[in-house]
Amino acid sequence: MILKDKVAVVTGAARGIGREIALLLAQHGARVVVNDYGGSEAGSGGEKKPADEVVAEIAQAGGQAVPNYDSVASMAGGKSIVDTAVKTWGRIDVVVNNAGILRDRMIFNMSEEEWDAVIDTHLKGSFAVTRAAAPLMREQKWGRIINMTSTSGLVGNVGQANYAAAKLGIVGLMRVTALDMARYNVTANCISPFAWTRMIGTIPTGTEAQQARVEKIKKMSPAHIAPLAAYLASDDAKEISGQVFGVRGKEIMLFGHHRPLMRIHHADGWTVERLAEIFPGTLHQHLIPLETSGQYFNYDPLV
Ligand SMILES: NC(=O)c1ccc[n+]([C@@H]2O[C@H](COP(=O)([O-])OP(=O)(O)OC[C@H]3O[C@@H](n4cnc5c(N)ncnc54)[C@H](O)[C@@H]3O)[C@@H](O)[C@H]2O)c1
């Protein structure tokens, strides 16, 4: 029972990856707030049933859980989700920012509404819940924050400018949260999952490359993601903070971070002419290929 006595919030926990994480945290002794606004893939509507079903499943397995139906996408929602934990069990130890939607569109067609909906759910939503929990974690000098990022942002993906911006924004949010909270024994990390869920079912499959990518993802279960989340939530993971992990079937990976790959310097400073002369034989040799997540992760997953 590595999470005995811990109180956790999992957002977007009615389906997919969030549901698996909520079930496993509860199985390891955590008391869990199952948050989900019960929306459609595109982010509309609001039903209580999906969250209630996960709460019932946890109770049936002998665990403890309560539902919360707020949207993460506002400060009031974030506060209400954390308040549910505090009102029910008097504390909040673990936050898993997992709720998410997709509104894919090429950058030249993307609407303001599509941009805002995705940024609000992922990036603002992760901030809203973290912001509500951080003062309490600081006070009790213990906390674990786990955010979901994506290789759509870390590597790139066609037609997902809003989602990629949100998911890389979440990495920045996580890094600075980890720095701000380090002295209070609170860690923050990101998981970049690969799993077949309803959300992935919305990825367009118009081209052969898109179809091939989706076929690979279909083999990967959201259950593969949960053990890493439970481990990061535990006491054992107290020295792991500010990191980005990937889970792809039975493979777990640690991602690198943005650091200079190569430096050039000129004693007289740079002019355009000097750059045109020196760039091709120096920095150009180290440019990162412009590729999609599916092109980079092109090998069959171990499942
Ligand atoms: N499945 C993948 O391969 C994959 C890849 C990269 C990242 N992710 C990330 O993992 C997380 C989970 O995705 P999933 O694939 O399990 O998707 P999913 O659609 O199966 O589950 C997402 C859940 O979030 C809920 N939700 C959406 N907006 C919400 C809001 N505003 N407030 C509360 N709940 C909300 C939905 O109702 C749904 O139950 C997301 O952050 C997603 O971006 C998934």
Coordinates of C-alpha atoms and ligand atoms in Angstrom, one line a residue, residues 11-18 35-39 70-73 97-101 121-122 148-151 163 167 192-200 217, ligand 1:
T11 CA -8.8 15.2 -13.4
G12 CA -10.5 13.7 -16.4
A13 CA -10.7 10.4 -14.5
A14 CA -13.9 9.0 -16.0
R15 CA -12.2 7.6 -19.1
G16 CA -9.0 6.5 -20.7
I17 CA -5.7 7.2 -18.9
G18 CA -7.3 9.2 -16.0
N35 CA -13.0 14.5 -11.4
D36 CA -14.7 14.6 -14.8
Y37 CA -17.1 17.0 -16.4
G38 CA -18.5 14.1 -18.5
G39 CA -18.1 16.0 -21.8
D70 CA -16.4 20.5 -12.4
S71 CA -14.5 21.6 -15.4
V72 CA -10.8 22.1 -14.8
A73 CA -10.8 25.1 -17.2
N97 CA -3.7 16.9 -14.2
N98 CA -5.0 14.6 -16.9
A99 CA -8.2 16.1 -18.3
G100 CA -8.0 16.9 -21.9
I101 CA -9.7 17.5 -25.3
T121 CA -8.6 22.8 -20.7
H122 CA -5.0 21.6 -20.8
M148 CA 0.2 15.0 -18.8
T149 CA 2.1 16.3 -21.7
S150 CA 2.3 14.9 -25.2
T151 CA 4.8 14.1 -28.0
Y163 CA -2.7 21.1 -28.4
K167 CA 1.2 20.5 -23.9
S192 CA 3.8 11.8 -22.1
P193 CA 1.5 8.9 -22.7
F194 CA 0.8 6.8 -25.7
A195 CA -2.5 4.9 -25.4
W196 CA -5.6 4.0 -27.4
T197 CA -8.5 6.1 -25.9
R198 CA -11.5 8.0 -27.0
M199 CA -9.4 11.1 -27.5
I200 CA -7.1 9.3 -30.0
I217 CA -1.6 3.5 -31.0
Ligands
LIG1 N1 -4.1 8.8 -25.3 C1 -2.9 9.2 -25.8 O1 -2.2 8.5 -26.5 C2 -2.4 10.5 -25.3 C3 -1.2 11.0 -25.8 C4 -0.6 12.1 -25.3 C5 -1.2 12.8 -24.3 N2 -2.4 12.3 -23.8 C6 -3.0 13.1 -22.7 O2 -3.5 12.2 -21.7 C7 -4.6 12.8 -21.0 C8 -5.8 11.8 -21.0 O3 -6.2 11.6 -22.3 P1 -7.0 10.3 -22.8 O4 -6.4 9.8 -24.0 O5 -7.2 9.4 -21.6 O6 -8.4 11.0 -23.2 P2 -10.0 10.7 -22.9 O7 -10.8 11.5 -23.9 O8 -10.2 9.2 -22.9 O9 -10.2 11.2 -21.4 C9 -10.1 12.5 -21.1 C10 -11.1 12.8 -20.0 O10 -11.0 14.2 -19.7 C11 -12.3 14.7 -19.4 N3 -12.3 16.1 -19.6 C12 -12.1 16.8 -20.7 N4 -12.2 18.1 -20.5 C13 -12.4 18.3 -19.2 C14 -12.6 19.4 -18.3 N5 -12.5 20.7 -18.8 N6 -12.8 19.2 -17.0 C15 -12.8 17.9 -16.5 N7 -12.7 16.8 -17.3 C16 -12.5 17.0 -18.6 C17 -13.2 14.0 -20.5 O11 -14.6 14.0 -20.1 C18 -12.6 12.6 -20.5 O12 -13.2 11.7 -19.6 C19 -4.9 14.1 -21.8 O13 -4.3 15.2 -21.1 C20 -4.2 13.9 -23.1 O14 -3.8 15.1 -23.7 C21 -3.0 11.2 -24.2

